[in-house]
């Protein structure tokens, strides 16, 4: 069905008059409760700071009929819905009417421990399926959740209950590039369980949306393989259009600029006739209008498809289950409020007099705003039926996944941390097949160049349905790209925002369907910043995953400044609910990865970010102990954040060199040259500056050094000058100066690089062996 067809189609509501009236009464109660939630937050409690609490009564009001039609007549327990950020009061109002939210919470919007400003899956007290608030990301989460559910369903029979993944978006939200990166991914066109409903109120925060926008949006969705349905006019307006002169009236309404339409909404009902007839009118249209009252004029222009509950319910019956669908539902921002249609109503709050009027229109009282429907009423019965229909069975207990602390094999004498990742994943399938079956990797078209080839050869590529392998008989092929529903690697197009969005949803399957996965997403480290917001938001929303950025830093010297990441170590350290790692040696990577995997897919879990390198390092530099007890001690320190590579007592240090990741050969080389000069240098290898910083914070809070890795690495009784070295911005390690109050020199990368040899790159940025040596000499002489 084309967009043009759906704009002109007339669908009967399919509801009896009593059923329609009952749902409309529920919608009005939802509208009132949502507005009252915002009003109470702003006028109903003390505010000593003078900072506006805020809320979005107008943006909520435009969504009321759409959400009422879904929750009170359409949704099942298997469906999951992402609600646009500014409609959170509507969601809470609905949950309250369904008996899920306590009345005491209704006055706590944007209050500590209360209802969040935007829907939050982890922080709101009622059911929220998706955290939203970062525009575009909450909507696209439905895509990645649908894909994650398909992946789980292909493996675990008990997870095969299928529902819909519904995104409720504002039309201005479609300006976000993240939307179109997600919509355009080829796999998305096969997700028939995906339904988006766009609240097309033709207003953004600052302006009325241009007229041409809807045609572009329809075409872009259609080009991506989506079914497009448009509901512009309600059934009453469509009936009016079917009368003599009605076609002319429709033409007049649909050809006027959006700004003119919005202005007409703000006019007195007695002015509507004159405004309609100022231009483009015909005698037949004028005759039709003269037969109507001013109140009927005002009602007709407001009868939009997104406010017609019966039409919306019939529209859901037209959805094609074989491909994703988007419904453009025309609405009015501020529908039913005194601010209806005003171009500046985005954050406008109704005053007390306006709230009194809304209360009267809703059969409610402003001073006593919280009432559910009385038992015995049709509305009460509808609410109870909806609550029963959507009641979700308790999640099955997630199976315990026992993560080993180490694998039984080594890594050879010379290997990069990136190559060690590929080796680790391949070895995991042999050493711990139960764990390996829970792992799912994904990448944005960089699987081979981030060393996932061996893993893919063993496990295959996941796809929606079986795909023929036309290269199966090619003996020269190194990477076997076999696509089927049993694969464990998901390949996306070149869009890092899609990658982290998918990883986050794969990391919520334990809490959505009781099946934990261990998502490992690889991308080029310089592009972590490009994906930063959705990556961070995914963790806020409860997604637990492992992100691997590789290759990293100016160590990728020939690629030049455009591909040399500088700020990512600091980004990782500063990211909440995530531990950042940068192990230098293969054995450290194995230990740290296994530790990170043990924190994925469980209550209280934590995401991880690994910064890896393509620079092969001599693994003998790690000086791994041969004694089992000492090796275990090394492992425990590595997963705690770092260890000392020199054997002497820290009290013997004249200076301590602190290195991270690929620069450990230069650090050890400088220490050896200092020794030749008669200067004893201690060497600390950090696997996670993040964990060491956390250790320092905890030590200071507890005022005790017992058991803290920071005190093992930098004992307070033996202060010494420090030289810190990292292939990243030097401020990332600057906190170490506070561990003991040491004089410290911070070496790192502060400027854009250029294409060069590795040795030249290190010299340019002052992180080569000579620079480390000179910094240390300056500290001790």
XYZ file of C-alpha atoms in Angstrom:
781
model
C 0.000 0.000 0.000
C 1.496 3.315 -1.031
C 1.644 6.512 0.972
C -0.768 8.115 -1.501
C -3.314 5.338 -1.043
C -3.222 5.602 2.706
C -3.700 9.346 2.692
C -7.031 9.034 0.890
C -8.345 5.784 2.362
C -11.349 5.937 4.712
C -11.346 3.245 7.380
C -14.406 2.717 9.596
C -13.517 2.593 13.262
C -14.712 -0.969 13.854
C -15.810 0.066 17.358
C -19.311 0.453 18.708
C -20.319 3.930 19.724
C -20.109 2.957 23.396
C -16.631 1.452 22.990
C -15.365 4.505 21.148
C -16.826 6.833 23.772
C -15.262 4.796 26.566
C -11.794 4.889 24.999
C -12.140 8.614 24.367
C -13.046 9.110 28.035
C -9.953 7.141 29.047
C -7.864 9.277 26.695
C -9.165 12.457 28.316
C -8.312 11.076 31.772
C -4.829 10.227 30.514
C -4.459 13.754 29.112
C -5.530 15.260 32.427
C -3.294 13.039 34.547
C -0.257 13.671 32.358
C -0.794 17.442 32.522
C -1.378 17.261 36.279
C 1.862 15.310 36.791
C 3.792 18.181 35.200
C 1.717 20.820 36.966
C 2.285 19.266 40.392
C 6.033 19.121 39.781
C 6.150 22.844 38.988
C 3.419 24.424 41.137
C 2.654 21.799 43.730
C 5.888 21.458 45.665
C 8.462 23.855 47.141
C 11.235 25.109 44.887
C 14.020 26.848 46.789
C 16.577 26.856 43.959
C 14.660 29.037 41.539
C 15.452 26.577 38.733
C 12.448 25.645 36.630
C 11.471 22.003 37.058
C 9.928 21.871 33.610
C 8.041 19.234 31.723
C 6.291 18.949 28.382
C 2.539 19.168 28.643
C 2.056 20.045 24.963
C 4.294 17.264 23.605
C 2.525 14.818 25.895
C -0.929 15.901 24.808
C -0.301 15.171 21.132
C 0.500 11.526 21.962
C -2.521 10.765 24.144
C -4.838 9.082 21.621
C -1.983 7.135 20.006
C -0.850 5.737 23.344
C -4.404 5.152 24.587
C -5.222 3.122 21.484
C -2.131 0.997 22.041
C -2.185 0.356 25.775
C -5.934 0.012 26.260
C -6.784 -1.983 23.152
C -3.781 -3.272 21.232
C -0.666 -4.237 23.198
C 0.063 -7.715 24.536
C 2.516 -8.918 27.138
C 5.028 -9.737 24.391
C 5.131 -6.228 22.913
C 7.841 -3.715 23.828
C 7.375 0.029 23.296
C 9.801 2.929 23.132
C 8.021 6.145 24.141
C 9.243 9.484 22.844
C 11.082 11.385 25.612
C 8.620 14.240 26.096
C 5.651 11.890 26.431
C 6.892 10.326 29.664
C 3.996 11.862 31.680
C 1.549 10.040 29.381
C 3.317 6.736 30.009
C 3.180 7.255 33.779
C -0.461 8.326 33.603
C -1.332 5.151 31.711
C 0.618 2.949 34.094
C -1.217 4.601 36.984
C -4.641 3.929 35.441
C -3.587 0.321 34.853
C -2.845 -0.041 38.565
C 0.898 -0.374 38.151
C 2.077 2.946 39.596
C 1.386 4.073 43.129
C -0.525 7.333 43.504
C 2.211 8.747 45.744
C 4.592 8.719 42.769
C 2.442 10.961 40.570
C 3.658 14.127 42.284
C 7.347 13.193 42.066
C 8.218 14.001 38.441
C 11.855 15.146 38.243
C 12.245 14.688 41.980
C 14.911 12.570 43.710
C 13.708 8.991 43.724
C 10.659 9.896 41.667
C 9.516 9.805 38.065
C 12.337 10.588 35.690
C 12.271 13.498 33.286
C 12.290 11.031 30.381
C 11.397 7.335 30.365
C 14.114 5.321 32.079
C 14.169 1.555 32.046
C 16.463 1.388 35.065
C 15.386 4.395 37.171
C 11.619 4.772 36.842
C 9.422 2.910 39.348
C 6.950 1.604 36.748
C 7.350 -0.454 33.587
C 9.482 1.273 30.970
C 10.652 -0.885 28.082
C 13.242 1.488 26.628
C 15.103 4.429 28.066
C 14.637 7.471 25.864
C 15.742 11.073 26.159
C 18.656 11.225 23.773
C 16.767 12.106 20.616
C 16.749 9.354 18.005
C 18.530 6.756 20.120
C 15.499 5.511 22.036
C 13.610 5.016 18.790
C 16.389 3.095 17.062
C 16.734 0.891 20.141
C 13.573 -0.877 18.984
C 15.414 -1.944 15.823
C 18.343 -3.390 17.724
C 16.062 -5.000 20.315
C 14.118 -6.720 17.531
C 17.370 -7.969 16.061
C 18.629 -9.111 19.477
C 15.375 -10.970 20.099
C 15.661 -12.704 16.738
C 19.202 -13.750 17.663
C 18.083 -15.141 21.030
C 14.991 -16.775 19.549
C 17.128 -18.625 17.016
C 19.010 -20.289 19.881
C 16.711 -20.784 22.836
C 13.269 -22.311 22.387
C 11.890 -20.764 25.590
C 12.553 -17.281 24.159
C 10.494 -17.758 20.990
C 7.420 -15.803 22.069
C 7.301 -13.056 19.494
C 5.913 -9.608 20.022
C 6.199 -6.272 18.300
C 8.845 -3.658 18.863
C 7.066 -0.330 18.676
C 8.741 3.051 18.511
C 6.747 6.208 19.259
C 8.607 9.176 17.775
C 8.135 12.879 17.369
C 8.380 14.093 13.792
C 11.288 16.425 14.610
C 13.149 13.381 15.958
C 13.462 12.214 12.366
C 15.982 15.002 11.791
C 18.555 12.898 13.656
C 21.104 11.155 11.472
C 21.144 8.147 13.807
C 17.595 7.379 12.657
C 18.580 7.066 9.031
C 21.771 5.127 9.653
C 19.631 2.545 11.421
C 16.722 2.535 8.959
C 19.090 2.026 6.020
C 20.778 -1.124 7.372
C 19.804 -3.973 4.998
C 18.770 -6.398 7.750
C 16.192 -3.970 9.094
C 13.985 -4.373 6.017
C 13.342 -7.988 7.102
C 12.073 -7.136 10.606
C 8.309 -7.400 10.248
C 7.852 -7.126 14.018
C 9.044 -3.522 13.877
C 6.407 -0.758 13.997
C 7.088 2.956 14.310
C 4.366 5.546 14.867
C 5.388 9.125 14.189
C 3.594 11.832 16.162
C 3.423 14.255 13.245
C 2.418 17.459 15.034
C 4.415 19.626 12.608
C 6.278 21.416 15.387
C 9.794 21.129 16.748
C 11.183 22.993 19.740
C 11.644 26.321 17.988
C 9.621 26.213 14.785
C 6.840 24.835 12.657
C 8.220 22.027 10.487
C 8.385 22.859 6.737
C 5.592 21.555 4.492
C 7.839 19.426 2.285
C 9.188 17.347 5.146
C 6.525 14.640 5.117
C 7.026 13.788 1.429
C 10.758 13.362 1.945
C 10.254 11.201 5.008
C 7.745 8.950 3.281
C 10.089 8.444 0.346
C 13.110 7.697 2.517
C 11.272 5.005 4.484
C 9.857 3.475 1.309
C 13.297 3.395 -0.285
C 14.548 1.448 2.741
C 11.846 -1.203 2.254
C 9.394 -0.070 4.917
C 5.636 -0.098 4.596
C 4.472 3.513 4.869
C 0.977 4.387 6.131
C -0.182 7.971 6.570
C -3.167 8.964 8.655
C -3.800 12.666 8.151
C -7.527 13.067 8.748
C -9.922 11.457 11.191
C -13.125 9.670 10.195
C -15.333 12.685 10.926
C -13.243 14.937 8.668
C -13.178 12.265 5.967
C -16.965 12.026 6.093
C -17.142 15.803 5.665
C -14.775 15.588 2.676
C -17.165 13.109 1.031
C -19.979 15.694 0.900
C -20.457 18.161 -1.984
C -17.709 20.756 -1.682
C -15.734 18.497 0.649
C -13.064 17.768 -1.922
C -12.406 21.477 -2.311
C -12.215 21.869 1.458
C -9.694 19.065 1.668
C -7.600 20.615 -1.093
C -7.681 23.964 0.700
C -6.555 22.401 3.994
C -3.822 20.286 2.441
C -2.319 23.013 0.304
C -2.104 25.677 2.985
C 1.312 26.122 4.618
C 1.791 24.441 7.980
C 2.253 27.843 9.543
C -1.174 28.982 8.281
C -2.772 25.827 9.655
C -1.161 26.367 13.044
C -2.370 29.975 13.092
C -5.901 28.852 12.320
C -5.787 26.517 15.313
C -5.102 29.525 17.531
C -8.098 31.452 16.155
C -11.526 31.815 17.698
C -13.946 29.298 16.203
C -15.910 32.206 14.704
C -12.848 33.152 12.618
C -12.242 29.747 11.041
C -14.734 30.227 8.201
C -13.178 33.526 7.139
C -9.639 32.152 7.333
C -10.570 29.138 5.213
C -12.244 31.283 2.606
C -9.564 33.985 2.263
C -7.999 32.124 -0.657
C -8.523 28.977 -2.690
C -12.190 28.666 -1.793
C -14.971 27.624 -4.166
C -18.729 28.216 -4.024
C -19.259 24.524 -3.218
C -16.783 24.653 -0.334
C -18.324 27.843 1.016
C -21.775 26.286 0.818
C -20.570 23.266 2.771
C -19.047 25.453 5.454
C -22.081 27.720 5.771
C -24.157 24.652 6.652
C -21.905 24.058 9.691
C -21.669 25.924 12.976
C -18.445 27.700 14.050
C -17.906 24.933 16.591
C -18.166 22.355 13.804
C -15.648 24.351 11.750
C -13.174 24.244 14.636
C -13.788 20.531 15.228
C -13.352 19.672 11.546
C -9.932 21.233 11.163
C -8.815 19.489 14.359
C -10.024 16.024 13.386
C -6.652 14.511 12.572
C -5.817 10.851 12.171
C -3.534 10.673 15.190
C -6.400 11.707 17.473
C -8.969 9.253 16.074
C -8.723 6.157 18.260
C -11.011 4.042 16.102
C -9.065 4.911 12.973
C -5.774 4.143 14.698
C -7.018 0.719 15.792
C -8.171 -0.068 12.264
C -4.820 1.130 10.935
C -2.963 -1.398 13.060
C -4.896 -4.109 11.213
C -3.361 -2.908 7.927
C 0.236 -3.477 9.024
C 2.252 -5.825 6.807
C 3.888 -8.381 9.164
C 6.630 -9.236 6.659
C 8.460 -5.897 6.766
C 8.852 -2.927 9.098
C 6.075 -0.371 9.095
C 5.963 3.345 9.831
C 2.670 5.120 10.491
C 2.661 8.887 10.104
C -0.150 9.996 12.410
C -1.003 13.684 12.113
C -1.604 15.321 15.488
C -1.798 18.709 17.161
C 0.866 19.661 19.674
C -0.945 20.567 22.891
C -4.163 18.853 21.785
C -6.942 19.753 24.249
C -4.822 22.238 26.213
C -4.952 26.014 26.295
C -1.568 26.002 24.510
C -2.904 23.897 21.610
C -1.053 24.613 18.362
C 0.931 27.563 19.693
C 4.376 27.696 18.011
C 6.057 28.328 21.382
C 4.230 25.715 23.411
C 7.070 23.201 23.628
C 7.925 23.795 27.276
C 5.015 26.076 28.131
C 3.212 25.271 31.367
C -0.496 25.793 31.931
C -1.266 28.352 34.599
C -3.692 27.670 37.425
C -6.685 29.080 35.578
C -5.898 26.996 32.489
C -5.517 23.894 34.643
C -8.923 24.618 36.196
C -10.458 24.684 32.720
C -8.762 21.401 31.780
C -9.996 19.871 35.039
C -13.558 20.887 34.279
C -13.277 19.425 30.757
C -12.002 16.187 32.286
C -14.537 15.854 35.119
C -11.705 16.236 37.605
C -10.706 18.639 40.392
C -7.372 20.480 40.372
C -6.891 20.192 44.128
C -7.632 16.460 44.077
C -6.171 15.393 40.724
C -5.478 11.676 41.135
C -8.433 9.403 40.507
C -8.717 6.081 38.766
C -12.031 5.059 37.222
C -14.656 3.743 39.592
C -15.376 -0.005 39.611
C -18.449 -0.871 37.601
C -17.783 1.678 34.861
C -16.913 0.605 31.314
C -13.648 2.535 31.615
C -12.672 0.600 34.742
C -13.401 -2.693 32.972
C -11.295 -1.629 29.974
C -8.378 -0.707 32.251
C -8.538 -4.032 34.077
C -8.762 -5.986 30.824
C -5.762 -4.111 29.442
C -3.748 -4.716 32.618
C -4.502 -8.450 32.468
C -3.693 -8.646 28.761
C -0.308 -6.985 29.231
C 0.695 -8.720 32.455
C 4.108 -10.270 31.956
C 5.133 -13.599 33.372
C 8.167 -13.508 35.658
C 11.428 -13.937 33.803
C 12.908 -17.420 33.991
C 16.004 -17.597 36.113
C 18.952 -16.841 33.859
C 21.300 -19.813 33.461
C 24.561 -19.452 35.322
C 27.502 -18.930 32.997
C 30.786 -19.871 34.652
C 33.590 -17.772 33.159
C 37.085 -19.253 33.567
C 39.867 -17.070 34.944
C 42.322 -18.122 32.264
C 42.732 -20.397 29.225
C 45.227 -23.254 29.051
C 47.266 -22.009 26.074
C 49.859 -19.298 25.513
C 50.324 -16.769 22.715
C 53.826 -17.154 21.296
C 56.734 -14.751 21.541
C 55.545 -11.884 19.334
C 51.937 -10.798 18.865
C 49.820 -7.647 18.988
C 46.944 -7.225 21.404
C 44.558 -7.072 18.429
C 45.849 -10.374 17.042
C 45.654 -11.823 20.555
C 41.948 -10.951 20.574
C 41.367 -13.151 17.518
C 43.413 -15.945 19.046
C 41.546 -15.633 22.356
C 38.118 -15.973 20.726
C 39.197 -19.005 18.725
C 40.691 -20.638 21.809
C 37.576 -19.898 23.841
C 35.480 -22.175 21.608
C 37.763 -25.070 22.608
C 38.511 -24.218 26.215
C 35.023 -23.157 27.300
C 32.384 -23.978 24.674
C 29.477 -23.120 27.016
C 30.833 -19.605 27.443
C 31.675 -19.294 23.751
C 28.082 -20.119 22.824
C 26.987 -17.004 24.726
C 29.389 -14.743 22.838
C 28.122 -12.700 19.909
C 30.479 -10.416 18.008
C 29.510 -7.533 15.774
C 31.337 -4.953 13.714
C 30.599 -2.165 11.205
C 32.205 -3.805 8.168
C 35.595 -4.182 9.910
C 35.433 -7.785 11.126
C 38.483 -8.961 9.173
C 40.596 -5.905 9.992
C 39.858 -6.244 13.712
C 40.962 -9.899 13.733
C 37.593 -11.598 14.026
C 38.257 -13.815 10.996
C 39.163 -16.966 12.930
C 36.139 -16.614 15.177
C 33.841 -16.109 12.174
C 35.278 -19.176 10.450
C 34.395 -21.236 13.520
C 30.977 -19.795 14.337
C 29.562 -18.254 11.150
C 27.673 -15.040 10.459
C 24.150 -14.541 11.789
C 21.453 -13.552 9.339
C 17.676 -13.476 9.157
C 17.197 -16.728 7.269
C 19.673 -18.885 5.377
C 21.734 -17.292 2.611
C 23.509 -19.210 -0.138
C 27.305 -19.137 0.048
C 28.436 -18.575 -3.524
C 32.113 -18.788 -2.536
C 31.891 -22.146 -0.766
C 33.944 -23.791 -3.533
C 36.633 -21.069 -3.617
C 39.781 -22.728 -2.238
C 41.638 -19.418 -2.001
C 39.154 -17.884 0.378
C 40.614 -17.273 3.855
C 37.468 -15.853 5.496
C 34.485 -18.217 5.236
C 31.445 -15.937 5.204
C 28.643 -18.434 5.929
C 25.390 -16.645 6.785
C 22.571 -18.387 8.629
C 20.462 -18.057 11.809
C 22.998 -20.138 13.765
C 25.913 -17.746 13.259
C 27.487 -15.808 16.126
C 28.797 -12.737 14.320
C 26.525 -9.884 13.193
C 27.901 -7.658 10.470
C 26.541 -4.145 10.052
C 27.242 -1.426 7.544
C 29.737 1.354 8.245
C 27.798 3.122 10.982
C 29.340 3.099 14.445
C 26.145 4.379 16.069
C 24.356 1.257 14.831
C 27.099 -0.934 16.244
C 26.905 0.361 19.798
C 23.107 0.430 19.668
C 23.017 -3.233 18.701
C 25.650 -4.134 21.294
C 23.603 -2.459 24.016
C 20.441 -4.361 23.118
C 22.318 -7.652 22.831
C 23.518 -6.832 26.335
C 19.960 -6.553 27.705
C 18.690 -9.994 26.650
C 19.345 -11.358 30.143
C 16.918 -8.826 31.641
C 14.380 -8.884 28.781
C 14.122 -12.620 28.076
C 16.256 -14.351 30.704
C 19.013 -15.362 28.297
C 22.386 -13.682 28.873
C 24.640 -12.958 25.933
C 28.195 -11.611 25.918
C 28.272 -9.012 23.131
C 31.724 -8.035 21.851
C 31.701 -5.153 19.376
C 34.808 -4.162 17.456
C 35.421 -0.856 15.726
C 38.332 1.384 14.818
C 39.333 3.194 17.977
C 39.414 6.685 16.381
C 35.662 6.360 15.789
C 34.742 5.694 19.415
C 34.084 9.420 19.733
C 31.689 9.227 16.785
C 29.660 6.590 18.624
C 30.096 8.119 22.069
C 26.565 9.354 22.773
C 24.667 6.182 21.788
C 27.381 4.057 23.431
C 26.999 5.954 26.690
C 23.206 6.040 26.451
C 23.104 2.294 25.871
C 24.856 1.746 29.180
C 22.530 4.201 30.913
C 19.646 2.126 29.534
C 21.058 -1.062 31.060
C 22.933 -2.549 28.117
C 26.045 -4.477 29.152
C 28.594 -5.124 26.431
C 32.286 -5.125 25.573
C 33.463 -2.517 23.085
C 36.884 -3.040 21.529
C 38.534 -0.070 19.856
C 41.370 -1.128 17.642
C 43.847 -0.112 16.348
C 44.476 2.907 18.529
C 46.671 5.943 19.040
C 49.557 7.302 17.010
C 50.924 3.766 17.073
C 48.892 3.452 13.892
C 51.497 5.820 12.461
C 51.208 5.358 8.663
C 47.453 6.075 8.754
C 48.058 9.705 9.728
C 46.322 12.096 12.076
C 42.813 11.344 10.859
C 43.081 7.807 12.235
C 45.125 8.383 15.382
C 42.939 8.420 18.510
C 44.058 10.775 21.277
C 41.158 11.278 23.684
C 39.742 7.758 23.866
C 41.697 6.707 27.008
C 40.143 9.595 28.885
C 36.714 8.868 27.398
C 36.926 5.295 28.656
C 38.037 6.283 32.133
C 35.255 8.846 32.469
C 32.392 6.682 31.175
C 29.968 5.591 33.938
C 29.098 1.905 34.328
C 32.045 0.896 32.176
C 35.599 -0.241 32.914
C 38.276 0.875 30.468
C 41.205 -1.459 29.754
C 44.394 -1.119 27.725
C 46.489 -4.243 28.263
C 49.909 -4.388 26.668
C 50.519 -8.127 26.570
C 48.474 -11.041 25.259
C 48.227 -12.832 28.588
C 47.015 -9.642 30.250
C 44.378 -9.262 27.539
C 43.132 -12.797 28.116
C 42.842 -12.332 31.873
C 41.188 -8.935 31.571
C 38.746 -10.038 28.876
C 37.625 -13.002 30.946
C 37.192 -10.717 33.939
C 35.142 -8.299 31.835
C 33.020 -11.144 30.451
C 32.176 -12.246 33.988
C 30.517 -8.842 34.547
C 28.255 -9.054 31.465
C 24.646 -10.243 31.424
C 23.883 -10.187 35.134
C 22.402 -7.923 37.825
C 24.941 -5.322 38.859
C 26.972 -6.037 35.733
C 29.297 -3.611 34.027
C 30.319 -2.869 30.464
C 33.920 -2.754 29.302
C 35.989 -0.850 26.766
C 39.262 -2.297 25.486
C 41.795 -0.209 23.604
C 43.977 -2.489 21.506
C 46.857 -2.132 19.064
C 48.186 -3.704 15.882
C 51.795 -3.270 17.052
C 53.349 -6.706 17.692
C 55.132 -6.810 21.054
C 57.767 -9.199 22.276
C 55.805 -11.169 24.864
C 58.909 -12.044 26.856
C 58.879 -8.423 28.035
C 55.910 -9.375 30.213
C 58.282 -11.509 32.297
C 55.504 -13.871 33.320
C 56.310 -15.771 36.535
C 56.791 -19.514 36.165
C 55.771 -20.262 39.733
C 52.026 -20.988 39.880
C 51.429 -18.888 43.002
C 53.312 -15.904 41.595
C 51.511 -16.267 38.247
C 48.169 -16.189 40.028
C 49.331 -13.098 41.931
C 50.169 -11.463 38.595
C 46.731 -12.346 37.244
C 44.960 -10.869 40.249
C 46.915 -7.644 39.946
C 46.381 -7.455 36.181
C 42.606 -7.682 36.551
C 42.776 -5.139 39.387
C 44.415 -2.543 37.164
C 48.177 -3.117 36.951
C 51.365 -4.651 38.267
C 55.048 -3.921 38.727
C 57.299 -5.379 36.046
C 60.543 -4.870 37.993
C 61.541 -7.370 40.653
C 63.195 -5.043 43.143
C 61.459 -3.532 46.146
C 59.651 -0.230 45.415
C 61.748 1.450 48.121
C 64.771 1.007 45.852
C 63.241 3.115 43.054
C 64.891 6.405 42.271
C 62.121 7.058 39.756
C 59.032 5.088 38.730
C 58.050 4.745 35.074
C 54.368 4.073 34.431
C 53.339 2.736 31.043
C 50.146 1.601 29.325
C 49.499 -0.600 26.294
C 51.672 -0.553 23.192
C 54.290 1.792 24.700
C 55.610 -0.737 27.212
C 58.702 -1.574 25.070
C 59.758 2.104 25.187
C 59.125 2.271 28.920
C 61.168 -0.861 29.567
C 63.884 0.344 27.217
C 64.167 3.637 29.126
C 64.338 1.729 32.422
C 67.185 -0.411 31.072
C 69.153 2.655 29.992
C 68.605 4.301 33.372
C 70.015 1.183 35.001
C 73.125 1.515 32.830
C 73.466 5.039 34.241
C 73.245 3.696 37.787
C 69.658 4.849 38.330
C 67.182 2.259 39.575
C 63.836 2.723 37.874
C 60.707 0.872 38.824
C 58.328 -0.028 36.013
C 54.566 -0.185 36.493
C 52.436 -1.680 33.710
C 48.838 -0.495 33.926
C 46.188 -2.702 32.388
C 43.391 -0.353 33.458
C 44.082 3.216 34.579
C 40.328 3.301 35.183
C 40.515 0.683 37.951
C 43.587 2.308 39.490
C 41.779 5.640 39.610
C 38.782 3.946 41.216
C 41.120 2.322 43.736
C 42.536 5.735 44.620
C 39.053 7.164 45.055
C 38.006 4.313 47.311
C 41.176 4.546 49.374
C 40.678 8.233 49.979
C 37.031 7.741 50.860
C 37.845 4.993 53.319
C 41.038 6.638 54.574
C 42.695 3.246 54.457
C 45.182 1.712 52.087
C 44.387 -1.894 52.875
C 43.833 -4.038 49.798
C 44.018 -1.250 47.219
C 45.918 -1.824 43.975
C 47.021 1.810 44.024
C 48.991 1.128 47.209
C 50.574 -2.003 45.783
C 51.758 -0.094 42.740
C 52.569 3.178 44.525
C 53.142 2.424 48.230
C 52.612 5.543 50.295
C 55.650 4.888 52.483
C 57.952 5.084 49.434
C 57.200 8.275 47.455
C 59.209 8.617 44.263
C 59.117 10.827 41.155
C 56.850 9.462 38.425
C 57.008 9.522 34.640
C 53.737 8.412 33.037
C 53.547 7.413 29.374
C 50.483 6.646 27.266
C 49.606 6.684 23.581
C 46.831 9.147 24.283
C 46.326 12.479 25.993
C 48.686 12.735 28.996
C 46.041 14.091 31.346
C 44.458 10.614 31.476
C 47.151 9.519 33.956
C 47.541 12.840 35.759
C 45.581 11.550 38.743
C 48.589 9.405 39.670
C 50.325 12.511 41.001
C 47.798 12.462 43.823
C 48.432 8.869 44.831
C 51.432 9.884 46.974
C 51.940 13.541 46.121
C 54.853 12.685 43.808
C 56.504 15.035 41.370
C 55.278 13.775 38.019
C 56.026 14.201 34.329
C 53.153 13.265 32.037
C 54.053 12.112 28.532
C 51.441 11.534 25.862
C 49.842 12.847 22.691
C 48.419 16.368 22.593
C 48.514 17.270 18.883
C 47.136 15.873 15.635
C 49.554 13.457 14.045
C 50.713 12.863 10.503
C 51.612 9.864 8.383
C 55.029 8.598 9.399
C 56.964 5.605 10.584
C 56.258 4.367 14.099
C 59.606 5.652 15.340
C 59.005 9.109 13.858
C 55.502 9.282 15.326
C 56.784 8.511 18.803
C 59.522 11.142 18.475
C 57.083 13.763 17.163
C 54.877 13.374 20.209
C 57.609 12.842 22.775
C 56.679 9.300 23.774
C 59.752 7.532 22.397
C 62.383 5.883 24.561
C 64.669 8.924 24.461
C 61.903 11.255 25.643
C 61.026 8.922 28.507
C 64.685 8.698 29.508
C 65.117 12.482 29.477
C 61.940 13.013 31.514
C 63.177 10.550 34.121
C 66.634 12.181 34.293
C 65.012 15.563 34.795
C 63.198 14.111 37.781
C 66.255 12.686 39.545
C 69.013 15.161 38.624
